[in-house]
PDB file of C-alpha atoms in Angstrom:
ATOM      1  CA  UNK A  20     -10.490  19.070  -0.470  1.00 65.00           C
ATOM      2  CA  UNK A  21     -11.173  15.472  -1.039  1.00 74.00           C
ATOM      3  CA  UNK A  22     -13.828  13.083  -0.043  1.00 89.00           C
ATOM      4  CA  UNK A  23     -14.195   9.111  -0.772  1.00 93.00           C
ATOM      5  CA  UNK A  24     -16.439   6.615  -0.494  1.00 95.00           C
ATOM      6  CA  UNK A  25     -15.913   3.132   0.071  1.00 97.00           C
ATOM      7  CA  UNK A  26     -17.998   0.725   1.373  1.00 97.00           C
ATOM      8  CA  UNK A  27     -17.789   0.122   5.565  1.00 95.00           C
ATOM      9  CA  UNK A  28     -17.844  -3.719   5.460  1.00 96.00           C
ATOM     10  CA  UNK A  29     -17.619  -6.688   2.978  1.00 97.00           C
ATOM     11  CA  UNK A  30     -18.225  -9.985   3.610  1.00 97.00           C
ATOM     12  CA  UNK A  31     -16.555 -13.526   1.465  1.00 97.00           C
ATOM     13  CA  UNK A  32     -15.888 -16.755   1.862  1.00 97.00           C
ATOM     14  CA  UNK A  33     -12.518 -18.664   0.998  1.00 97.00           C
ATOM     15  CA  UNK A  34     -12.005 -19.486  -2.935  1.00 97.00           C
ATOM     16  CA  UNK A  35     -14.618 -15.954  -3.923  1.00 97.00           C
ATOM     17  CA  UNK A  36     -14.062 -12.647  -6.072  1.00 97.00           C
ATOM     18  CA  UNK A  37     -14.766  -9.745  -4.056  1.00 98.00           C
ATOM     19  CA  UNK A  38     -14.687  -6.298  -5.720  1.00 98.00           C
ATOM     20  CA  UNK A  39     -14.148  -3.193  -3.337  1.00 98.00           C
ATOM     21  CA  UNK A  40     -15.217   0.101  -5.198  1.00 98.00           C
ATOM     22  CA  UNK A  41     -13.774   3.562  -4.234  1.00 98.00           C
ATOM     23  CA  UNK A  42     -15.796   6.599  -5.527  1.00 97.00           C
ATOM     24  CA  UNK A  43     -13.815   9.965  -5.020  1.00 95.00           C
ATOM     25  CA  UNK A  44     -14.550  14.057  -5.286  1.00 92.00           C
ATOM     26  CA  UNK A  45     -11.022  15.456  -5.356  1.00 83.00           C
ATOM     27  CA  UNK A  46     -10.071  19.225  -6.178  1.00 80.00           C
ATOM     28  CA  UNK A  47      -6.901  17.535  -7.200  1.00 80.00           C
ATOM     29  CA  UNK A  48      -6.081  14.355  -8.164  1.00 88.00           C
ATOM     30  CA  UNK A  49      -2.914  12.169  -9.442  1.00 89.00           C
ATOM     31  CA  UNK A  50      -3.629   8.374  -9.148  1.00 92.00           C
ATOM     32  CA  UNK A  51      -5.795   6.052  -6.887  1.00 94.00           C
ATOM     33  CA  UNK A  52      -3.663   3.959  -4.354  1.00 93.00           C
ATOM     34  CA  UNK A  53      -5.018   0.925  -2.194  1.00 96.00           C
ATOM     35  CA  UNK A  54      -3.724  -0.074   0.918  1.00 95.00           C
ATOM     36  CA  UNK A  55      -4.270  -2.961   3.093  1.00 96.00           C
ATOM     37  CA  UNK A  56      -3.785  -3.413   6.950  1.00 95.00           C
ATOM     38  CA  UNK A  57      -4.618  -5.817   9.559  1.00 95.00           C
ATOM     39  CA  UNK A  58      -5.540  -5.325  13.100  1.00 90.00           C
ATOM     40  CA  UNK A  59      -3.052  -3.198  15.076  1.00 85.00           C
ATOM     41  CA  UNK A  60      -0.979  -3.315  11.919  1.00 90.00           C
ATOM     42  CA  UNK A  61       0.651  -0.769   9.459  1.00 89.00           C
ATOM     43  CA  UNK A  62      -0.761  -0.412   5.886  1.00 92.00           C
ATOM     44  CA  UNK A  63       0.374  -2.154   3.264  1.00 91.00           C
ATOM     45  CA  UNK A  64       0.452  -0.788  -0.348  1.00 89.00           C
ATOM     46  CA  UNK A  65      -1.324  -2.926  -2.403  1.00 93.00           C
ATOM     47  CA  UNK A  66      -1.602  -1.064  -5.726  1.00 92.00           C
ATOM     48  CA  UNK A  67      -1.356   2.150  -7.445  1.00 91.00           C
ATOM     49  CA  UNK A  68      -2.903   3.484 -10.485  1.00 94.00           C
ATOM     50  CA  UNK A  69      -2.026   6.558 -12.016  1.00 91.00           C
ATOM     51  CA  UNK A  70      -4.080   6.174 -15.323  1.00 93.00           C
ATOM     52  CA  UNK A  71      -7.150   4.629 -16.730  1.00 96.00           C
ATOM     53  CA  UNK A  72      -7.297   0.265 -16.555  1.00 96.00           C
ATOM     54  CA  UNK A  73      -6.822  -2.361 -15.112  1.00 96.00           C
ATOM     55  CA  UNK A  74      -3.131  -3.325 -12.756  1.00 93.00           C
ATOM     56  CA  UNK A  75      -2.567  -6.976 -11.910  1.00 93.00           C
ATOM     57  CA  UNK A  76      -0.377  -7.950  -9.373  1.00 87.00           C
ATOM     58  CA  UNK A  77      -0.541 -11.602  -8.159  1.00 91.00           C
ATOM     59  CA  UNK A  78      -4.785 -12.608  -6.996  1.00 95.00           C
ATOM     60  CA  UNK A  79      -5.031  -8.592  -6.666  1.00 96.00           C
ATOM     61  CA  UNK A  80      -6.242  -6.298  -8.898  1.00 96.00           C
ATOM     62  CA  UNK A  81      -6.823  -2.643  -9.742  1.00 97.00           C
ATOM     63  CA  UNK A  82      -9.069  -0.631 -11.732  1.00 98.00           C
ATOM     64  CA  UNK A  83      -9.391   3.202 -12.606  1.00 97.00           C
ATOM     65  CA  UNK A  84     -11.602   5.660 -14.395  1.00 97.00           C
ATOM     66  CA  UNK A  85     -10.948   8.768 -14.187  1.00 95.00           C
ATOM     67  CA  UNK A  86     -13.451  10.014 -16.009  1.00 94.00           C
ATOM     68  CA  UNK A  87     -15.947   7.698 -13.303  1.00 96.00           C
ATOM     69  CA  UNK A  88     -13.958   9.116 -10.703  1.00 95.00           C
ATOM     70  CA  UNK A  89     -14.359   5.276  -9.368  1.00 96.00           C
ATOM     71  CA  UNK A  90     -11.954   2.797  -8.999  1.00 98.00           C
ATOM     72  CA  UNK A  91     -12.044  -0.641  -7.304  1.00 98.00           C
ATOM     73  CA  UNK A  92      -9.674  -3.568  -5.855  1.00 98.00           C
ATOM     74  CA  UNK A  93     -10.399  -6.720  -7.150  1.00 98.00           C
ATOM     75  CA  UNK A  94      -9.245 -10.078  -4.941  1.00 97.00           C
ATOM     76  CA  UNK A  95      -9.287 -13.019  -6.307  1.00 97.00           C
ATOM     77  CA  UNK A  96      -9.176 -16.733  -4.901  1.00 97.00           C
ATOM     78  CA  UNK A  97      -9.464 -15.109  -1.381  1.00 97.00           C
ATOM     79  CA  UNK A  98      -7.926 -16.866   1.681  1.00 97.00           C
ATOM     80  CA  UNK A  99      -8.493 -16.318   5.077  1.00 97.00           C
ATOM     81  CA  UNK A 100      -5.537 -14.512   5.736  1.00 96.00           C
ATOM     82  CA  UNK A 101      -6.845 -11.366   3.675  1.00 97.00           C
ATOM     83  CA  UNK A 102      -9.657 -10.458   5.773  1.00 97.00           C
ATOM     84  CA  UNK A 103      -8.466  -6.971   6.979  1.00 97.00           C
ATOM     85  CA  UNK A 104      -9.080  -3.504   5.830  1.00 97.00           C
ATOM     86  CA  UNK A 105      -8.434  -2.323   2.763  1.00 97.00           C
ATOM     87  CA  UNK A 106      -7.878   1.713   1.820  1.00 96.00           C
ATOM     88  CA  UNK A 107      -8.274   3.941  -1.046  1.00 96.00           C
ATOM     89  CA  UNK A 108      -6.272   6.909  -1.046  1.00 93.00           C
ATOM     90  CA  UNK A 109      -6.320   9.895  -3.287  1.00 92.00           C
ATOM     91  CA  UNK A 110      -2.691  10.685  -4.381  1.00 87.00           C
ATOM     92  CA  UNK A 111      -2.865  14.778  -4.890  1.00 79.00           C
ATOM     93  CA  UNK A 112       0.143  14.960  -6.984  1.00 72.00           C
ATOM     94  CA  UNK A 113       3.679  14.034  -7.327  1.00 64.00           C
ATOM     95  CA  UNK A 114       4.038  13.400  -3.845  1.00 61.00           C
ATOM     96  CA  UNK A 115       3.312  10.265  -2.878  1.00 54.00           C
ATOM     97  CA  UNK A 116       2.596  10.675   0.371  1.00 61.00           C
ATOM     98  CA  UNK A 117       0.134  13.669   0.063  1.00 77.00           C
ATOM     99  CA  UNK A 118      -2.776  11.082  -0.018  1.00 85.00           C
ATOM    100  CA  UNK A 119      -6.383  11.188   1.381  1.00 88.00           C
ATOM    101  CA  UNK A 120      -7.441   8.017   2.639  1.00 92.00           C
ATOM    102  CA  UNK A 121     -10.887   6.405   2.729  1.00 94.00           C
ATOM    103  CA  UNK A 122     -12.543   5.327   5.969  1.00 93.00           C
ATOM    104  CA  UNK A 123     -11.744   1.673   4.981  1.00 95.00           C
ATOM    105  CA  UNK A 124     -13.395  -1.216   3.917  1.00 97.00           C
ATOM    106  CA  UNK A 125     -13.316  -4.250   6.612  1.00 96.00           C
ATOM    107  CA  UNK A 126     -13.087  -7.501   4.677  1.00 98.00           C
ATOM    108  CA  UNK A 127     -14.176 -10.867   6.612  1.00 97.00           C
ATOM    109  CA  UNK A 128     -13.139 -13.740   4.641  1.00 97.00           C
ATOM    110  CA  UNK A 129     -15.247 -17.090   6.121  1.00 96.00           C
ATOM    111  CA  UNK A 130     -14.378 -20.826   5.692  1.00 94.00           C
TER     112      UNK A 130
ATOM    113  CA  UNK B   2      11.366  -3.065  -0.572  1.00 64.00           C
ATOM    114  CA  UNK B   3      12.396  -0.263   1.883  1.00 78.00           C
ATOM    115  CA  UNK B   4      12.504  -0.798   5.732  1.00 87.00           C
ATOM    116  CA  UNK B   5      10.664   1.643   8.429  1.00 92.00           C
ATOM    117  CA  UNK B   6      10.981   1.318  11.621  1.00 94.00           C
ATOM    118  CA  UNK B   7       8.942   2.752  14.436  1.00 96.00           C
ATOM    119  CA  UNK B   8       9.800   3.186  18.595  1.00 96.00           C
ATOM    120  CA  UNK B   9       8.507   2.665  20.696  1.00 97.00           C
ATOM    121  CA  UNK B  10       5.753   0.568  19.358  1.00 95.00           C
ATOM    122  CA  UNK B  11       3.437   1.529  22.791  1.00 96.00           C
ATOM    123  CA  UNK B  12       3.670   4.061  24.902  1.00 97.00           C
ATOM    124  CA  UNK B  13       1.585   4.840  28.079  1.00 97.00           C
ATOM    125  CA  UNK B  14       2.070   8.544  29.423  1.00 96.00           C
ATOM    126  CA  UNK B  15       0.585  10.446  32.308  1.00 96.00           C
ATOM    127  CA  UNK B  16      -1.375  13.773  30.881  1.00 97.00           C
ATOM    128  CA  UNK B  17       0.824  16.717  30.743  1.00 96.00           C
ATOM    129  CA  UNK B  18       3.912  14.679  30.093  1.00 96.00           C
ATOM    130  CA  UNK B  19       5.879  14.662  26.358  1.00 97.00           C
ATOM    131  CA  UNK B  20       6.250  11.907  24.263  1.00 97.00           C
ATOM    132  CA  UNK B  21       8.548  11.476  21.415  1.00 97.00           C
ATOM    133  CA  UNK B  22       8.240   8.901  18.251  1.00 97.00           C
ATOM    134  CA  UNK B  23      11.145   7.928  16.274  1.00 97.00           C
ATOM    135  CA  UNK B  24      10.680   6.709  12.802  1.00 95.00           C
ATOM    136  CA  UNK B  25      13.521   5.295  10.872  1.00 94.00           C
ATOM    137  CA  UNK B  26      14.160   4.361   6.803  1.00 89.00           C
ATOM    138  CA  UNK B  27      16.377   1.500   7.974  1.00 88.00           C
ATOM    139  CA  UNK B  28      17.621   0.747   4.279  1.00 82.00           C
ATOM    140  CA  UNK B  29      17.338   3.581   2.118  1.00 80.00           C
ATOM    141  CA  UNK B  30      17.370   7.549   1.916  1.00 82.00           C
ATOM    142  CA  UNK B  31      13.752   9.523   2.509  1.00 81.00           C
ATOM    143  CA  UNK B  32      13.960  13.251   2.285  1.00 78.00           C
ATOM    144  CA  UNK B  33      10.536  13.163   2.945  1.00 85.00           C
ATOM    145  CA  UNK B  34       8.842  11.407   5.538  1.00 90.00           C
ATOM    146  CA  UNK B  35       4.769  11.454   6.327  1.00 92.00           C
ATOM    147  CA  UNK B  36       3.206  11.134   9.935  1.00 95.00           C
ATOM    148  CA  UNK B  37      -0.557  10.151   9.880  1.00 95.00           C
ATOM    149  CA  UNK B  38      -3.069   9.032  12.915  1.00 96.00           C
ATOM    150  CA  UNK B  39      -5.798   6.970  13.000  1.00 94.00           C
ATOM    151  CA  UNK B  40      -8.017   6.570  15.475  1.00 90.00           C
ATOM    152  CA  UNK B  41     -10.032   3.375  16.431  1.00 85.00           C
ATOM    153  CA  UNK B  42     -11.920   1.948  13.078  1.00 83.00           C
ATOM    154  CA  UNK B  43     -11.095   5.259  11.578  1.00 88.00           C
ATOM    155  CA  UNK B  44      -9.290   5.791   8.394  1.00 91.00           C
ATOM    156  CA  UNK B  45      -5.309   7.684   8.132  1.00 92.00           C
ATOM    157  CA  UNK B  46      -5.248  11.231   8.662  1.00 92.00           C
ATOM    158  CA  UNK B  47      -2.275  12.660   7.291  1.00 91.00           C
ATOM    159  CA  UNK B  48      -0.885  14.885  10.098  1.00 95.00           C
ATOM    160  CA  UNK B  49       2.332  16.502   8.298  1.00 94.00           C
ATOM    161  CA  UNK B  50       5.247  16.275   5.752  1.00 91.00           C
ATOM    162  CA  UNK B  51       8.430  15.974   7.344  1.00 88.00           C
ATOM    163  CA  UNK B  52      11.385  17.504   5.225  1.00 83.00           C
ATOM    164  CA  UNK B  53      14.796  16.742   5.882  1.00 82.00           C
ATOM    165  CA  UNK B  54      16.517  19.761   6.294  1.00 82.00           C
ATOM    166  CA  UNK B  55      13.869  22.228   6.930  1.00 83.00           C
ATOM    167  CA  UNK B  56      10.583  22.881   8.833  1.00 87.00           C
ATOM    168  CA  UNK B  57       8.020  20.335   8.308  1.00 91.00           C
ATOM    169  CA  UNK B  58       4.715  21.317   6.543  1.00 91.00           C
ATOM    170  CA  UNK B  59       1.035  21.291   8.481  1.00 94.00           C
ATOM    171  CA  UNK B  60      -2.028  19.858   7.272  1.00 92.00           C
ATOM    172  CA  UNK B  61      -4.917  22.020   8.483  1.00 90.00           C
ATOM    173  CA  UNK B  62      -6.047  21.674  11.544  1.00 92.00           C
ATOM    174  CA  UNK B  63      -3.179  20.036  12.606  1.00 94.00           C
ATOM    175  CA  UNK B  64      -1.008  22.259  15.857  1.00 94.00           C
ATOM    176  CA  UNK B  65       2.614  22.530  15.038  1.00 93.00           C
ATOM    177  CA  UNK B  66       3.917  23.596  18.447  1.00 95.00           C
ATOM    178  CA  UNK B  67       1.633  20.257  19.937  1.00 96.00           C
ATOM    179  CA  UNK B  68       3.424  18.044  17.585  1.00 97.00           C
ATOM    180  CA  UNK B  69       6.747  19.043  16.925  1.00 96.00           C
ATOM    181  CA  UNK B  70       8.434  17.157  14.112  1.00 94.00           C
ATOM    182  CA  UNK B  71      12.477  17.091  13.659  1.00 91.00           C
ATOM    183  CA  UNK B  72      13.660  15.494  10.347  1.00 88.00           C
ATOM    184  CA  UNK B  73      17.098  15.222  11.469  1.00 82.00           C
ATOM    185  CA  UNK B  74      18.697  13.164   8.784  1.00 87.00           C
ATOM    186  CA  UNK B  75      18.082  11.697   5.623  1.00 85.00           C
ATOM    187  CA  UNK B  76      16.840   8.497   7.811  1.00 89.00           C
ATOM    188  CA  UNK B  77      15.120   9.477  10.926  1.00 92.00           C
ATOM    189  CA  UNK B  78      12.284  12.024  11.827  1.00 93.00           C
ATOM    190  CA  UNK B  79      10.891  12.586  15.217  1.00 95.00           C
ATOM    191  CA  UNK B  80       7.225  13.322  16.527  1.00 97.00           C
ATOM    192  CA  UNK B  81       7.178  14.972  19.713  1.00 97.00           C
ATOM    193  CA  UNK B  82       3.964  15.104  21.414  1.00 97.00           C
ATOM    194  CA  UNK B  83       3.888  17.867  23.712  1.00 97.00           C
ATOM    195  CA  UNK B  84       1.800  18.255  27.079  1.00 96.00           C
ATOM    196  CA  UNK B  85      -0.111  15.149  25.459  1.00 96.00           C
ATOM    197  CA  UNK B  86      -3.933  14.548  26.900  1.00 96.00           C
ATOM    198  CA  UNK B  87      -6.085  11.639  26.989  1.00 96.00           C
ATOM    199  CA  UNK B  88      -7.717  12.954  23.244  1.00 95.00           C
ATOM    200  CA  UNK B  89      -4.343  12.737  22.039  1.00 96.00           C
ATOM    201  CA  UNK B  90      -4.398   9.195  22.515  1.00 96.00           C
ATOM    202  CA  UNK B  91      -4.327   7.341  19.063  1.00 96.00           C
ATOM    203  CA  UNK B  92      -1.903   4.892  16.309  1.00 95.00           C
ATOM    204  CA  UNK B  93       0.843   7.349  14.897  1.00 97.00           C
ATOM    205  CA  UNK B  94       1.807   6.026  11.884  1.00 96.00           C
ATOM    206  CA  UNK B  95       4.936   7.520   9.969  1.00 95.00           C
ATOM    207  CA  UNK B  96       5.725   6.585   6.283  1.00 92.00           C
ATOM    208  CA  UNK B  97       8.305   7.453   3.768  1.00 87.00           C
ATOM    209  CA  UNK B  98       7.931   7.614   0.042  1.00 76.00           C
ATOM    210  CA  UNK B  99       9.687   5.806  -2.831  1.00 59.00           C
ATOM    211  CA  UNK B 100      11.657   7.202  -5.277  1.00 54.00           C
ATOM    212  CA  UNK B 101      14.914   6.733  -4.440  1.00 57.00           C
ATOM    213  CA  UNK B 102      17.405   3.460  -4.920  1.00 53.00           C
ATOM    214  CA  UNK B 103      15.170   2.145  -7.198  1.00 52.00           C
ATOM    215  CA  UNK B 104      12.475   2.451  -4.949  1.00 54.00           C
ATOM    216  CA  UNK B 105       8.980   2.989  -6.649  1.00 60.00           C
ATOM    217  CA  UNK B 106       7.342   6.797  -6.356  1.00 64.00           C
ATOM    218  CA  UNK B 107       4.473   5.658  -6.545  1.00 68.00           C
ATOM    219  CA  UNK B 108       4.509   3.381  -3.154  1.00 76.00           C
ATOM    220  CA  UNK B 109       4.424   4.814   0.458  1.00 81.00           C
ATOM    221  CA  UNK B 110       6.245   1.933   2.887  1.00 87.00           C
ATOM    222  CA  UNK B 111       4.624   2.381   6.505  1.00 91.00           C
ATOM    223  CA  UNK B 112       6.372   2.150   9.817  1.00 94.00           C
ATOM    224  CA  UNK B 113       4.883  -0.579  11.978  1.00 94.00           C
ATOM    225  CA  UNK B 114       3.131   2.514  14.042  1.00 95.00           C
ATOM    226  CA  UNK B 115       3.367   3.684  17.640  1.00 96.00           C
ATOM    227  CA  UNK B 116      -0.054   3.447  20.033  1.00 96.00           C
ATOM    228  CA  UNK B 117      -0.003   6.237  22.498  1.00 97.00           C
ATOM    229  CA  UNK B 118      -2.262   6.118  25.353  1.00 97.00           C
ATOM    230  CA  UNK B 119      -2.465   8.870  28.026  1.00 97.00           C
ATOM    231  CA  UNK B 120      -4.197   8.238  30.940  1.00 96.00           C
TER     232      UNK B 120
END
């Protein structure tokens, strides 16, 4: 089975770096995936990261160790328009849809 | 990217009654679509792996003849929620996986999700 831990809230204001860690205890496990999603909204993929480092794509940012079994989202120059929740997920193999999701991290960004 | 498409997008039902979900790849090809739920503040659960094709595959805990999946065509599976109940009342997300057209494997797209109530 898998289990992961993120944290249940996270709070920001506009312009800040906030870092969202994702511990994980997998019996499998094939990359880290994050996922974000507004209120009454569908998830978003965000990220994905298969091996050990750091993925950049635009103000967001992801980092895996494997070895850690951690990883963490990094968003930079936050607006307001990114509070939401953001997921880790557990990808179990080559399916990328076989994933275990966190419970979600609820990101306030404040003027 | 890749188009999903979800319908209806709410739902109210009267208990005992059977809904049905229809989630569409609008631009590309999934032989494999996902269904998940999520409940209030509560993270995905993956429900099931819906196969084009052939019978869908169960995660544990999860009653196959209470949610009856049909994977038609290469770009629409069903959820049918039989004889729903209030507890069945949730977000039903479906997804479908890249790969194809160019599409990355590594990224799930999401439907815009279906809230069921049942009163």
């Amino acid at each position: 089975g898998q289990s992961l831990e993120q944290p249940s809230e996270v709070t920001a204001v506009e312009g800040a770096i906030v870092q969202i860690n994702c511990t994980y205890q997998t019996s499998g496990f094939y990359g880290l995936s994050w996922y974000q999603q507004h209120d009454g909204g569908a998830p978003t993929f965000l990220s994905y990261n298969g091996l050990d480092g750091l993925e950049e794509t635009g103000r967001f940012s992801s980092f895996l160790s494997r070895s850690d079994s951690y990883g963490y989202l990094l968003l930079q120059e936050l607006q307001m328009k990114d509070s939401a929740s953001y997921f880790c997920a557990v990808r179990e193999g080559t399916n990328a849809g076989k994933s275990t999701f966190g419970d979600g991290t609820t990101l306030t960004v404040k003027p | 990217g890749a188009v999903v498409s979800q319908h209806p997008s709410r739902v109210i039902c009267k208990s005992g009654t059977s809904v049905k979900i229809e989630c569409r790849s609008l631009d590309f090809q999934a032989t494999t679509m996902f269904w998940y739920r999520q409940f209030p503040k509560q993270s995905l659960m993956l429900m099931a792996t819906s196969n084009e094709g052939s019978k869908a595959t169960y995660e544990q805990g999860v009653e196959k003849d209470k949610f009856l999946i049909n994977h038609a065509s290469l770009t629409l599976s069903t959820l049918t929620v039989t004889s729903a109940h209030p507890e069945d009342s949730s977000f039903y997300i479906c997804s479908a996986k890249g790969g194809l057209a160019g599409l990355s494997s590594n990224e799930q797209f999401f439907g815009p999700g279906t809230r069921l109530t049942v009163l």
